[in-house]
Coordinates of C-alpha atoms in Angstrom, one line a residue:
Chain A
M9 CA 0.1 0.0 0.1
S10 CA 2.6 2.5 -0.8
D11 CA 0.5 4.4 -3.1
V12 CA -1.7 5.6 -0.3
A13 CA -1.7 9.3 -0.6
P14 CA -0.3 11.3 2.3
R15 CA -3.4 13.4 2.5
G16 CA -2.9 17.2 3.1
A17 CA 0.6 17.5 1.5
E18 CA -0.1 16.5 -1.9
P19 CA -3.0 18.7 -2.8
L20 CA -1.0 21.7 -1.8
V21 CA 1.7 20.6 -4.3
L22 CA -1.0 20.4 -6.9
K23 CA -2.8 23.5 -6.2
V24 CA 0.8 25.5 -6.5
L25 CA 1.2 23.4 -9.8
A26 CA -2.3 24.5 -11.1
L27 CA -1.8 28.0 -10.1
A28 CA 1.5 28.1 -12.0
F29 CA 0.1 26.4 -15.0
T30 CA -2.8 29.0 -15.0
V31 CA -0.5 31.9 -15.0
F32 CA 1.8 30.3 -17.7
I33 CA -1.4 29.5 -20.0
V34 CA -3.0 33.0 -19.5
G35 CA 0.3 34.8 -20.2
Y36 CA 1.1 32.6 -23.2
I37 CA -2.3 33.3 -24.9
L38 CA -2.2 37.0 -24.0
V39 CA 1.3 37.8 -24.7
P40 CA 1.2 38.5 -28.5
I41 CA -2.2 40.0 -28.3
L42 CA -1.2 42.5 -25.8
V43 CA 2.0 43.2 -27.6
T44 CA 0.2 43.9 -30.8
V45 CA -2.5 46.3 -29.2
A46 CA 0.3 48.1 -27.4
M47 CA 2.4 48.4 -30.3
S48 CA -0.6 49.9 -32.4
F49 CA -0.5 53.0 -30.2
N50 CA 3.2 53.5 -30.7
D51 CA 4.3 57.0 -32.1
A52 CA 7.6 55.7 -33.3
A53 CA 8.2 54.2 -36.7
M54 CA 10.3 51.3 -35.4
I55 CA 9.1 48.2 -33.5
R56 CA 10.8 48.9 -30.2
F57 CA 10.3 48.4 -26.7
P58 CA 9.9 50.5 -24.3
I59 CA 7.2 52.6 -26.1
N60 CA 7.8 56.2 -25.0
V61 CA 5.3 58.4 -26.8
W62 CA 1.8 56.9 -27.5
S63 CA -0.4 58.2 -30.1
M64 CA -3.0 57.1 -32.8
K65 CA -0.9 58.1 -35.6
W66 CA -0.4 54.8 -37.2
Y67 CA -4.4 54.4 -37.2
A68 CA -4.6 57.6 -39.2
D69 CA -2.0 56.4 -41.4
F70 CA -3.7 53.1 -41.8
F71 CA -7.2 54.6 -42.8
G72 CA -5.4 57.1 -45.0
S73 CA -3.6 54.6 -47.0
P74 CA -5.4 53.5 -50.3
Q75 CA -3.3 50.4 -50.5
W76 CA -4.2 49.1 -47.2
M77 CA -7.9 50.2 -47.2
D78 CA -8.1 48.3 -50.6
A79 CA -6.8 45.3 -48.9
L80 CA -9.1 45.7 -46.1
E81 CA -12.1 45.9 -48.6
N82 CA -10.9 43.0 -50.5
S83 CA -10.7 40.9 -47.4
I84 CA -14.2 41.6 -46.3
L85 CA -15.8 41.3 -49.8
I86 CA -14.1 37.9 -50.2
A87 CA -15.0 36.8 -46.8
I88 CA -18.8 37.8 -47.4
G89 CA -18.7 36.0 -50.6
T90 CA -17.1 33.0 -48.8
A91 CA -19.7 32.9 -46.1
A92 CA -22.6 33.2 -48.8
I93 CA -21.2 30.5 -51.1
S94 CA -20.1 27.8 -48.3
T95 CA -23.4 28.3 -46.3
T96 CA -25.7 27.9 -49.2
S97 CA -23.9 24.9 -50.5
G98 CA -23.3 23.4 -47.1
V99 CA -26.8 23.6 -45.9
L100 CA -28.4 22.2 -48.8
C101 CA -25.9 19.3 -48.9
A102 CA -26.4 18.6 -45.1
W103 CA -30.1 18.6 -45.8
A104 CA -29.6 16.1 -48.5
F105 CA -27.6 13.8 -46.2
Q106 CA -30.3 14.2 -43.6
R107 CA -33.4 13.7 -45.6
F108 CA -32.6 11.2 -48.6
H109 CA -31.1 8.0 -49.3
I110 CA -27.9 8.8 -51.0
P111 CA -26.1 5.8 -52.8
F112 CA -22.3 5.5 -51.7
R113 CA -23.0 8.1 -48.8
D114 CA -19.7 7.5 -47.1
M115 CA -17.8 7.9 -50.1
W116 CA -19.5 11.5 -50.8
Y117 CA -19.1 12.3 -47.0
I118 CA -15.3 11.6 -47.2
L119 CA -15.0 13.6 -50.5
I120 CA -16.7 16.6 -49.2
M121 CA -14.9 16.6 -45.8
M122 CA -11.4 15.8 -47.5
P123 CA -10.4 19.5 -48.3
L124 CA -10.7 20.4 -44.6
F125 CA -7.7 18.0 -44.0
M126 CA -5.7 19.6 -46.8
P127 CA -2.8 22.1 -46.0
G128 CA -3.8 25.5 -47.3
V129 CA -0.4 25.6 -49.3
V130 CA -1.5 22.3 -51.2
L131 CA -5.1 23.5 -51.9
G132 CA -3.7 27.1 -53.1
L133 CA -1.0 25.4 -55.3
G134 CA -3.5 23.2 -56.8
V135 CA -6.0 25.9 -57.7
A136 CA -3.2 28.1 -59.0
I137 CA -2.0 25.4 -61.3
A138 CA -5.4 24.2 -62.5
F139 CA -6.9 28.0 -63.2
G140 CA -3.8 29.8 -63.6
G141 CA -4.2 30.7 -67.2
I142 CA -8.0 30.7 -67.5
S143 CA -10.2 33.7 -68.4
I144 CA -13.8 33.4 -69.2
G145 CA -15.1 35.8 -71.7
G146 CA -12.0 38.0 -71.4
Y147 CA -12.5 38.2 -67.7
A148 CA -9.4 36.8 -66.0
F149 CA -10.7 34.2 -63.6
Y150 CA -7.3 33.8 -61.9
G151 CA -6.3 36.6 -59.5
S152 CA -10.1 37.5 -59.2
R153 CA -12.0 37.7 -55.8
E154 CA -14.4 35.0 -56.9
L155 CA -11.7 32.4 -57.4
V156 CA -10.4 33.2 -53.7
M157 CA -14.1 32.8 -52.3
L158 CA -14.4 29.6 -53.8
A159 CA -10.9 28.4 -52.8
H160 CA -11.8 29.4 -49.2
S161 CA -15.1 27.7 -49.5
L162 CA -12.9 24.4 -49.5
W163 CA -12.3 24.9 -46.1
A164 CA -15.5 26.8 -44.9
M165 CA -18.1 24.6 -46.7
P166 CA -17.3 21.3 -45.1
L167 CA -17.2 23.1 -41.6
V168 CA -20.8 24.3 -42.4
F169 CA -21.8 20.8 -43.7
M170 CA -20.4 19.4 -40.4
L171 CA -22.4 22.0 -38.1
M172 CA -25.6 21.7 -40.2
E173 CA -25.5 18.1 -40.3
A174 CA -25.6 17.9 -36.4
T175 CA -28.1 20.8 -36.3
F176 CA -30.6 19.0 -38.8
K177 CA -30.4 16.1 -36.6
T178 CA -31.9 18.2 -33.7
I179 CA -35.2 19.1 -35.6
D180 CA -38.4 17.6 -34.5
Y181 CA -39.6 16.1 -37.7
R182 CA -43.2 16.1 -36.8
I183 CA -43.3 19.6 -37.4
V184 CA -41.9 18.8 -40.9
E185 CA -44.4 16.1 -41.5
A186 CA -47.2 18.4 -40.3
S187 CA -46.1 21.0 -42.9
Y188 CA -46.4 18.3 -45.6
D189 CA -49.7 17.1 -44.3
L190 CA -50.9 20.8 -44.5
G191 CA -50.1 20.8 -48.2
G192 CA -46.7 22.5 -48.1
G193 CA -44.3 21.1 -50.8
P194 CA -40.8 20.2 -50.2
V195 CA -39.5 23.4 -51.2
R196 CA -41.9 25.7 -49.4
T197 CA -41.5 23.4 -46.3
F198 CA -37.7 23.8 -46.4
F199 CA -37.8 27.5 -46.7
E200 CA -40.7 28.3 -44.2
V201 CA -40.6 25.6 -41.6
V202 CA -37.0 24.0 -41.8
L203 CA -34.8 27.1 -42.0
P204 CA -36.5 29.0 -39.3
L205 CA -36.0 26.0 -37.1
V206 CA -32.2 26.0 -37.8
S207 CA -31.6 29.7 -37.9
T208 CA -29.1 29.5 -35.2
G209 CA -27.2 27.1 -36.9
I210 CA -27.0 29.1 -40.0
V211 CA -26.1 32.2 -38.5
S212 CA -23.2 30.4 -36.8
S213 CA -22.2 28.7 -40.3
L214 CA -22.1 32.2 -41.7
L215 CA -19.8 33.5 -39.0
F216 CA -17.5 30.7 -39.3
A217 CA -17.0 30.8 -42.9
F218 CA -16.5 34.6 -42.7
V219 CA -13.9 34.2 -39.9
I220 CA -12.1 31.3 -41.8
S221 CA -11.9 33.5 -45.1
L222 CA -11.1 37.0 -43.4
N223 CA -8.1 35.3 -41.6
E224 CA -6.8 32.9 -44.3
F225 CA -3.6 34.1 -46.3
V226 CA -1.8 31.2 -47.7
M227 CA -4.4 30.4 -50.4
A228 CA -5.1 34.0 -51.0
L229 CA -1.1 34.4 -51.4
F230 CA -1.1 32.0 -54.4
L231 CA -4.4 33.4 -55.9
T232 CA -4.4 37.1 -55.6
D233 CA -2.5 39.8 -57.6
R234 CA -1.8 43.4 -56.6
D235 CA -5.3 44.6 -57.2
T236 CA -7.3 41.7 -55.2
Q237 CA -4.8 41.1 -52.3
T238 CA -6.2 40.7 -49.1
L239 CA -5.2 42.3 -45.8
P240 CA -3.4 39.2 -44.3
V241 CA -1.5 38.9 -47.6
L242 CA -0.5 42.5 -47.6
M243 CA 0.8 42.1 -43.8
W244 CA 2.6 38.8 -44.7
L245 CA 4.4 40.7 -47.6
S246 CA 5.2 43.6 -45.7
L247 CA 6.4 41.5 -42.7
R248 CA 9.0 40.0 -45.1
S249 CA 10.2 43.5 -46.1
A250 CA 9.9 45.6 -42.8
G251 CA 7.8 45.7 -39.9
T252 CA 6.2 48.9 -38.8
P253 CA 3.6 49.6 -36.2
R254 CA 1.0 49.8 -39.2
L255 CA 1.1 46.2 -39.1
A256 CA 0.1 46.3 -35.6
V257 CA -2.8 48.3 -36.6
A258 CA -3.8 46.0 -39.3
S259 CA -3.8 43.0 -36.8
V260 CA -6.1 45.0 -34.6
I261 CA -8.2 46.0 -37.5
L262 CA -8.7 42.2 -38.4
A263 CA -9.3 41.2 -34.9
L264 CA -11.8 43.8 -34.3
T265 CA -13.7 42.9 -37.5
V266 CA -13.9 39.3 -36.1
F267 CA -15.1 40.4 -32.6
T268 CA -17.6 42.9 -34.1
C269 CA -19.2 39.9 -36.0
L270 CA -19.0 37.8 -32.9
T271 CA -20.9 40.5 -30.9
V272 CA -23.5 40.7 -33.5
I273 CA -24.0 36.9 -33.1
M274 CA -24.2 37.1 -29.3
L275 CA -27.0 39.7 -29.6
W276 CA -28.6 37.4 -32.1
Y277 CA -28.5 34.5 -29.8
I278 CA -29.7 36.4 -26.8
R279 CA -32.7 37.7 -28.9
Q280 CA -33.5 34.0 -29.9
L281 CA -33.3 33.0 -26.3
R282 CA -35.7 35.6 -25.3
K283 CA -38.1 34.5 -28.0
V284 CA -38.0 31.1 -26.7
A285 CA -38.6 32.4 -23.3
R286 CA -41.6 34.4 -24.4
Chain B
M5 CA -67.4 2.8 -63.4
T6 CA -64.6 0.3 -63.7
D7 CA -63.0 2.5 -66.5
A8 CA -63.0 5.6 -64.3
V9 CA -61.2 3.8 -61.5
R10 CA -58.7 2.3 -64.1
I11 CA -57.9 5.8 -65.4
D12 CA -57.6 7.0 -61.9
D13 CA -55.3 4.1 -61.1
A14 CA -53.1 4.9 -64.1
S15 CA -53.1 8.7 -63.3
Y16 CA -51.8 7.8 -59.7
E17 CA -49.3 5.6 -60.9
T18 CA -47.6 8.1 -63.3
Q19 CA -47.9 10.7 -60.5
R20 CA -46.3 8.2 -58.1
T21 CA -43.4 7.5 -60.6
A22 CA -42.9 11.0 -61.1
Q23 CA -42.8 11.6 -57.5
E24 CA -40.3 8.7 -56.9
R25 CA -38.2 10.1 -59.6
R26 CA -38.0 13.5 -58.0
K27 CA -37.2 11.7 -54.8
L28 CA -34.2 10.1 -56.4
L29 CA -33.3 13.2 -58.0
A30 CA -33.7 15.6 -55.2
P31 CA -30.6 14.6 -53.1
W32 CA -28.4 15.2 -56.3
I33 CA -29.8 18.6 -56.9
L34 CA -29.4 19.6 -53.2
M35 CA -25.8 18.4 -53.2
L36 CA -25.0 19.8 -56.6
P37 CA -23.4 23.1 -55.3
A38 CA -21.3 21.4 -52.8
L39 CA -20.2 18.7 -55.0
V40 CA -19.2 21.2 -57.9
I41 CA -17.0 23.1 -55.2
V42 CA -15.3 20.1 -54.2
L43 CA -14.8 18.3 -57.6
V44 CA -14.0 21.7 -59.6
F45 CA -11.9 23.3 -57.0
F46 CA -10.3 20.4 -55.1
G47 CA -10.7 17.2 -57.4
I48 CA -9.5 19.0 -60.7
P49 CA -6.7 20.8 -59.2
T50 CA -5.5 17.6 -57.4
V51 CA -5.5 15.9 -60.8
Y52 CA -3.7 18.8 -62.3
M53 CA -1.2 18.8 -59.4
V54 CA -0.3 15.3 -59.7
R55 CA 0.0 15.5 -63.5
M56 CA 2.1 18.7 -63.1
S57 CA 4.4 16.9 -60.8
F58 CA 5.6 14.7 -63.7
N59 CA 6.1 17.7 -66.1
L60 CA 9.7 18.8 -67.3
H61 CA 11.2 22.0 -65.9
M62 CA 13.6 23.9 -68.2
D63 CA 14.8 27.0 -69.8
Q64 CA 13.2 29.1 -66.9
R65 CA 9.9 28.2 -68.1
L66 CA 7.2 27.4 -65.5
Y67 CA 6.8 23.9 -67.0
V68 CA 7.3 21.8 -70.1
P69 CA 4.8 19.2 -70.9
G70 CA 6.5 15.9 -70.5
F71 CA 6.9 12.7 -68.5
T72 CA 9.7 12.4 -65.9
F73 CA 10.2 11.0 -62.4
E74 CA 13.1 13.4 -62.1
H75 CA 11.4 15.7 -59.6
Y76 CA 10.6 12.7 -57.1
V77 CA 14.1 11.5 -57.5
N78 CA 15.5 14.8 -56.8
L79 CA 13.2 15.1 -53.9
F80 CA 14.4 11.9 -52.1
S81 CA 18.3 12.5 -53.2
N82 CA 18.9 16.2 -53.1
P83 CA 19.8 17.1 -49.4
L84 CA 18.0 20.4 -49.8
F85 CA 14.6 18.5 -50.0
T86 CA 15.5 15.5 -47.7
N87 CA 16.6 17.9 -45.0
A88 CA 13.2 19.7 -45.6
I89 CA 11.3 16.4 -45.2
L90 CA 13.0 15.6 -42.0
T91 CA 12.9 19.2 -40.5
T92 CA 9.1 19.1 -41.3
I93 CA 8.6 15.7 -39.5
K94 CA 10.8 16.6 -36.7
L95 CA 9.2 20.1 -36.1
A96 CA 5.6 18.7 -36.5
L97 CA 6.3 15.8 -34.1
V98 CA 8.0 18.1 -31.2
A99 CA 5.5 20.7 -31.7
S100 CA 2.4 18.5 -31.6
L101 CA 3.9 16.6 -28.5
A102 CA 4.3 19.8 -26.8
T103 CA 0.8 20.9 -28.1
V104 CA -0.9 17.8 -26.7
V105 CA 0.8 18.1 -23.4
I106 CA -0.1 21.9 -22.9
G107 CA -3.5 21.4 -24.3
Y108 CA -4.1 18.2 -21.9
A109 CA -3.2 20.2 -18.8
F110 CA -5.5 23.1 -19.9
A111 CA -8.3 21.0 -20.7
L112 CA -7.9 19.2 -17.6
L113 CA -7.6 22.6 -15.7
V114 CA -10.8 23.9 -17.2
W115 CA -12.4 20.7 -16.4
L116 CA -11.7 20.5 -12.7
K117 CA -12.2 24.2 -12.1
P118 CA -15.6 25.3 -10.9
A119 CA -18.1 26.0 -13.6
R120 CA -17.8 30.0 -13.2
W121 CA -14.2 29.9 -14.6
R122 CA -15.2 27.8 -17.5
L123 CA -16.4 30.5 -19.6
L124 CA -13.5 32.7 -19.3
F125 CA -11.0 29.9 -20.1
I126 CA -13.1 28.9 -23.1
G127 CA -13.1 32.5 -24.2
L128 CA -9.3 32.6 -23.7
A129 CA -8.7 29.3 -25.8
L130 CA -10.8 30.8 -28.6
A131 CA -8.7 33.8 -28.9
P132 CA -5.9 32.0 -31.0
L133 CA -8.5 30.5 -33.0
L134 CA -10.1 33.7 -34.1
I135 CA -6.9 35.7 -34.7
S136 CA -5.3 35.3 -38.0
E137 CA -2.2 33.5 -38.1
I138 CA -0.4 36.5 -39.7
A139 CA -1.5 38.5 -36.7
I140 CA -0.2 35.8 -34.3
I141 CA 3.3 35.6 -36.1
F142 CA 3.6 39.4 -35.9
G143 CA 2.7 39.4 -32.2
W144 CA 5.5 37.0 -31.5
W145 CA 7.7 39.0 -34.1
M146 CA 7.4 41.8 -31.7
F147 CA 8.0 39.8 -28.5
F148 CA 11.4 37.8 -29.4
P149 CA 13.8 40.2 -31.0
K150 CA 16.5 42.2 -29.2
N151 CA 14.2 45.4 -29.0
G152 CA 11.1 43.2 -28.2
L153 CA 9.3 42.9 -25.2
L154 CA 11.0 39.7 -23.8
S155 CA 14.4 41.4 -23.7
Y156 CA 13.1 44.8 -22.4
G157 CA 11.2 43.0 -19.7
L158 CA 13.9 40.9 -18.5
L159 CA 16.3 43.7 -18.6
S160 CA 14.0 46.0 -16.4
A161 CA 13.6 43.3 -14.1
G162 CA 17.5 42.9 -13.9
L163 CA 17.4 39.4 -14.8
I164 CA 19.9 40.0 -17.8
H165 CA 22.3 42.8 -18.4
E166 CA 22.5 42.9 -22.1
K167 CA 19.7 42.6 -24.7
I168 CA 18.9 39.2 -25.8
S169 CA 17.3 38.0 -29.2
L170 CA 15.4 34.7 -29.4
M171 CA 14.1 35.7 -32.7
Y172 CA 15.0 33.6 -35.8
T173 CA 15.6 30.6 -33.4
E174 CA 13.9 27.2 -33.6
F175 CA 12.4 27.8 -30.1
A176 CA 10.6 31.0 -31.3
A177 CA 9.2 28.8 -34.4
F178 CA 8.4 26.3 -31.8
V179 CA 6.5 28.8 -29.6
G180 CA 4.5 30.2 -32.6
L181 CA 3.3 26.7 -33.9
V182 CA 2.2 25.4 -30.6
Y183 CA 0.3 28.7 -30.2
V184 CA -1.5 28.2 -33.5
T185 CA -2.5 24.7 -32.9
L186 CA -3.2 24.6 -29.2
P187 CA -7.0 25.5 -29.3
Y188 CA -7.7 22.8 -31.5
C189 CA -6.1 20.4 -29.1
F190 CA -7.8 22.1 -26.2
F191 CA -11.3 21.8 -27.7
I192 CA -10.8 18.1 -28.7
L193 CA -9.7 17.2 -25.3
L194 CA -12.1 19.3 -23.4
S195 CA -15.0 17.6 -25.2
I196 CA -13.6 14.2 -24.2
F197 CA -13.2 15.3 -20.4
D198 CA -16.7 16.5 -20.3
G199 CA -17.7 12.9 -21.1
I200 CA -16.3 11.6 -18.0
D201 CA -17.8 11.5 -14.7
K202 CA -16.0 13.4 -12.1
R203 CA -16.9 11.0 -9.3
L204 CA -14.5 8.4 -10.8
L205 CA -11.7 10.7 -9.3
E206 CA -13.2 10.7 -5.9
A207 CA -13.8 6.8 -6.1
S208 CA -10.3 6.3 -7.0
A209 CA -9.1 8.6 -4.2
D210 CA -11.3 6.8 -1.9
L211 CA -9.8 3.8 -2.7
G212 CA -6.6 5.0 -1.8
A213 CA -4.9 6.0 -5.1
S214 CA -2.5 8.9 -5.1
P215 CA -3.3 11.7 -7.7
L216 CA -0.5 10.5 -9.8
K217 CA -1.9 6.8 -9.8
T218 CA -5.4 8.1 -10.4
F219 CA -4.0 10.0 -13.4
R220 CA -2.2 7.2 -14.8
E221 CA -4.8 4.4 -14.3
V222 CA -8.1 6.1 -14.6
M223 CA -7.7 9.5 -16.5
L224 CA -5.2 8.4 -19.2
P225 CA -6.9 5.3 -20.4
L226 CA -10.2 7.2 -20.5
T227 CA -8.8 10.0 -22.7
W228 CA -6.3 8.1 -24.8
T229 CA -8.4 8.2 -27.9
G230 CA -8.9 12.0 -27.4
I231 CA -5.1 12.3 -27.1
L232 CA -4.7 10.3 -30.4
V233 CA -7.0 12.5 -32.1
A234 CA -5.7 15.8 -30.9
F235 CA -2.0 14.6 -31.6
S236 CA -2.9 13.6 -35.3
Q237 CA -4.9 16.9 -35.5
S238 CA -2.0 19.1 -34.6
F239 CA 0.4 16.9 -36.4
I240 CA -1.3 17.4 -39.7
W241 CA -1.9 21.0 -39.0
T242 CA 1.9 21.8 -38.2
M243 CA 3.0 19.5 -41.2
G244 CA 0.9 21.9 -43.5
T245 CA 1.7 25.3 -42.1
Y246 CA 4.8 27.0 -43.1
A247 CA 4.2 30.7 -42.3
T248 CA 4.8 30.7 -38.8
P249 CA 8.3 28.5 -38.8
S250 CA 9.5 30.4 -41.8
A251 CA 8.9 33.9 -40.2
L252 CA 9.9 33.2 -36.8
G253 CA 12.5 30.3 -37.1
P254 CA 16.1 30.6 -38.7
D255 CA 16.8 30.7 -42.2
T256 CA 17.7 27.3 -42.2
L257 CA 14.5 26.1 -41.0
W258 CA 13.1 24.9 -44.5
T259 CA 9.8 23.1 -44.1
M260 CA 8.0 21.5 -47.0
G261 CA 5.3 24.0 -47.0
F262 CA 7.9 26.8 -47.2
L263 CA 9.8 25.0 -50.2
I264 CA 6.3 24.5 -51.9
Q265 CA 5.8 28.3 -51.8
E266 CA 9.2 28.9 -52.7
Q267 CA 9.5 26.6 -55.7
M268 CA 6.1 28.0 -56.9
L269 CA 6.3 31.9 -56.5
G270 CA 10.1 32.3 -56.2
K271 CA 11.9 29.7 -58.5
H272 CA 9.0 29.3 -60.8
N273 CA 9.5 25.7 -60.7
W274 CA 5.9 24.3 -61.0
P275 CA 6.6 20.5 -61.2
M276 CA 9.0 20.5 -58.5
A277 CA 6.5 22.6 -56.2
S278 CA 3.6 19.8 -57.3
A279 CA 5.9 16.9 -56.3
L280 CA 6.5 18.5 -52.9
A281 CA 2.8 19.0 -52.6
V282 CA 2.1 15.5 -53.6
V283 CA 4.6 13.9 -51.1
L284 CA 3.1 16.2 -48.3
V285 CA -0.5 15.2 -49.0
I286 CA 0.6 11.5 -49.0
G287 CA 2.2 12.1 -45.6
V288 CA -0.9 13.7 -44.2
A289 CA -3.1 11.0 -45.4
A290 CA -0.6 8.4 -43.8
V291 CA -0.9 10.1 -40.6
M292 CA -4.5 10.0 -40.5
V293 CA -4.8 6.5 -41.7
V294 CA -2.4 5.4 -38.8
T295 CA -4.3 7.4 -36.4
R296 CA -7.6 5.9 -37.4
S297 CA -6.1 2.3 -37.3
M298 CA -4.8 3.1 -33.6
Q299 CA -8.1 3.8 -32.3
S300 CA -9.6 0.8 -30.8
E301 CA -13.2 0.2 -32.1
R302 CA -14.7 0.3 -28.5
T303 CA -13.7 3.9 -28.0
S304 CA -14.1 5.2 -31.5
F305 CA -14.4 8.9 -31.6
H306 CA -15.7 11.0 -34.3
V307 CA -14.4 14.3 -35.1

C-alpha cells in the first residue's frame, strides 16, 4: 500500500502546480495579443520596446492609405462571398444527407470533408495550377476575388456541412411532417419551416465561414494579384520586407472585425433565447 | 365505373413514378453546389497537381509538358529536399507533442475548475483561433527580438544585463507553432473530459490511489483516444503550415510548405512544387490512416 496518498501534503503541491500552469497559459495566450495592441498605439516608426510616446498616428496612417484600405475591402468582400457560397452549398448538402437516401453515402461524405484536412499551401497550389491561365469571356478568373472565395469555401463549406448535419438532427420532424400534411411542398416546407428552425445554426455557419476566409492568407497569397490581395496577404508581404507599427494596426483591425461579428452573433443568440422564453 | 377507376389508377401511377423520380433526383440537386465546389476546385486541381509533378522543368519556363520522375528522384536525393522533409517531420512531431501536453493540462484544468471559470477559459482558448495566423506571427515577432518585449522585460527586471534576441531561433518557431495549434487540441480534449464522470476521481482517491496513480490508471486510459485524435490533428496542421516557422524560425528551418511556396512563387518551378505537395499530401493521409487504425473500435471517436 505504498501508493496511499499522504493526505494534506499533495493537494498543496497540486494547487501550486495548477496556479503556476494557469499563470503560464494565460500569459502565453495573452502575450502576442497585448504586444500587438500596445504597439498599435506607438508613435515611433520602429518596432521597439519600451514605447515612449503613445499616439493614434498609425491608425490615421492605416485609414489614410489607399493600399491598405483596398486590402481591407478585398478581405471583407471575399469573406462575405465565402460565407454566402459555403453556407448555401453546405446547408443544402447537409439537408440532402439528412432527408434522402444517397447511394455511396460514405464516399461522398469523405469527398466533401477531405479538403478540410488539406494544408492551405497544397490547395492554393492546386487551384493556381488548374486555373492559372483561365479567363472566361475575357475576364481573368485567376487573380479574381471570386476564385479566392471558392478556394476559401473548400475549408469553410465542409465545416458548415458538419455543423448543419448535427443541427438538422436536432429538429423535431413531426413539425416537418405536419407541414407536408397541410399541403406544403418540399421547397416551401424547407424555406418556411426548416430554415427558421435552424436559424441559429445558419447564423453560426455564416460566422465560421466569414472568420475563416477573413483570416486565411496562404491560399490567398497564391491566388491574388496586386489589385485583389487581402489584408493578411499584404501583412505577410510587408512583414517580409520591414515591420512597422502599421502592421500592428492591421492586426488590431482584423481582430476587431472578427469580434464585431461575434458580438452581432451574441446579440442574435440572446434575442433568440428571449423569443423562446416568451 | 370500372373504367374510371382504372384511369384514376393510371394517373395515380404516373404521379407516383414522377414523385419517385423526383425523390431520387432531389438529393443530387441539393448536393450539386457542394459537389461542384469540391470536384471543380479540389478534385480537378488535385489531378492537375499530380500530372504537373511529372512535367519537365527547363529554360526558366514554368513547366514543359512531358513525363519524368526527375522531381521525385530529386526530392528524395537532393539534401535540400530530404532535409526539408526531415525538418518538417521533426518540427511537427515536437510541436504536436508539446501542444498535446499543454492542451491536455489546460483542458484538465478547465474541467476541474468550478463552472464559473469555464466560460472565461473557453474565451481565452478561442482567442488564438479567432486571430489570423499572420497576426499571431507578428505578435511573437515583436516579442522575441533584441528590441522586443521579452528582452526589455528581462532587462528591466534585472535578470539579464545585455539585450537578448530569441528571434529567428527554432525555439521561436516552436512557440509560434504551438500557439496556433493549441486551441484545436484543447477543444478536442475538453470534449473528451466532459464525457467523463468526475466522481471517478473521488472513487479512485477513496480507494487510496494517489493523484498520480489516479491520473495514470483512470484518466489516461479514458482519454487515450482523445489524445490520439488531438495529436494527429496538430501533427497534420503543423506539417502543412509554413508561415509561422519560416517567419519566426532561422533561415535554415526549411519546411516542405515553405519549399512549396519557394518553388512555386520564387523559383517558378511548378513541377517541383507539385511533387513536394503530392508528397506532403501523402504524408498527411498516412498520419490520418495510422491514427484511425490506432483507435480501438470500442472507443472510436468522431471528429
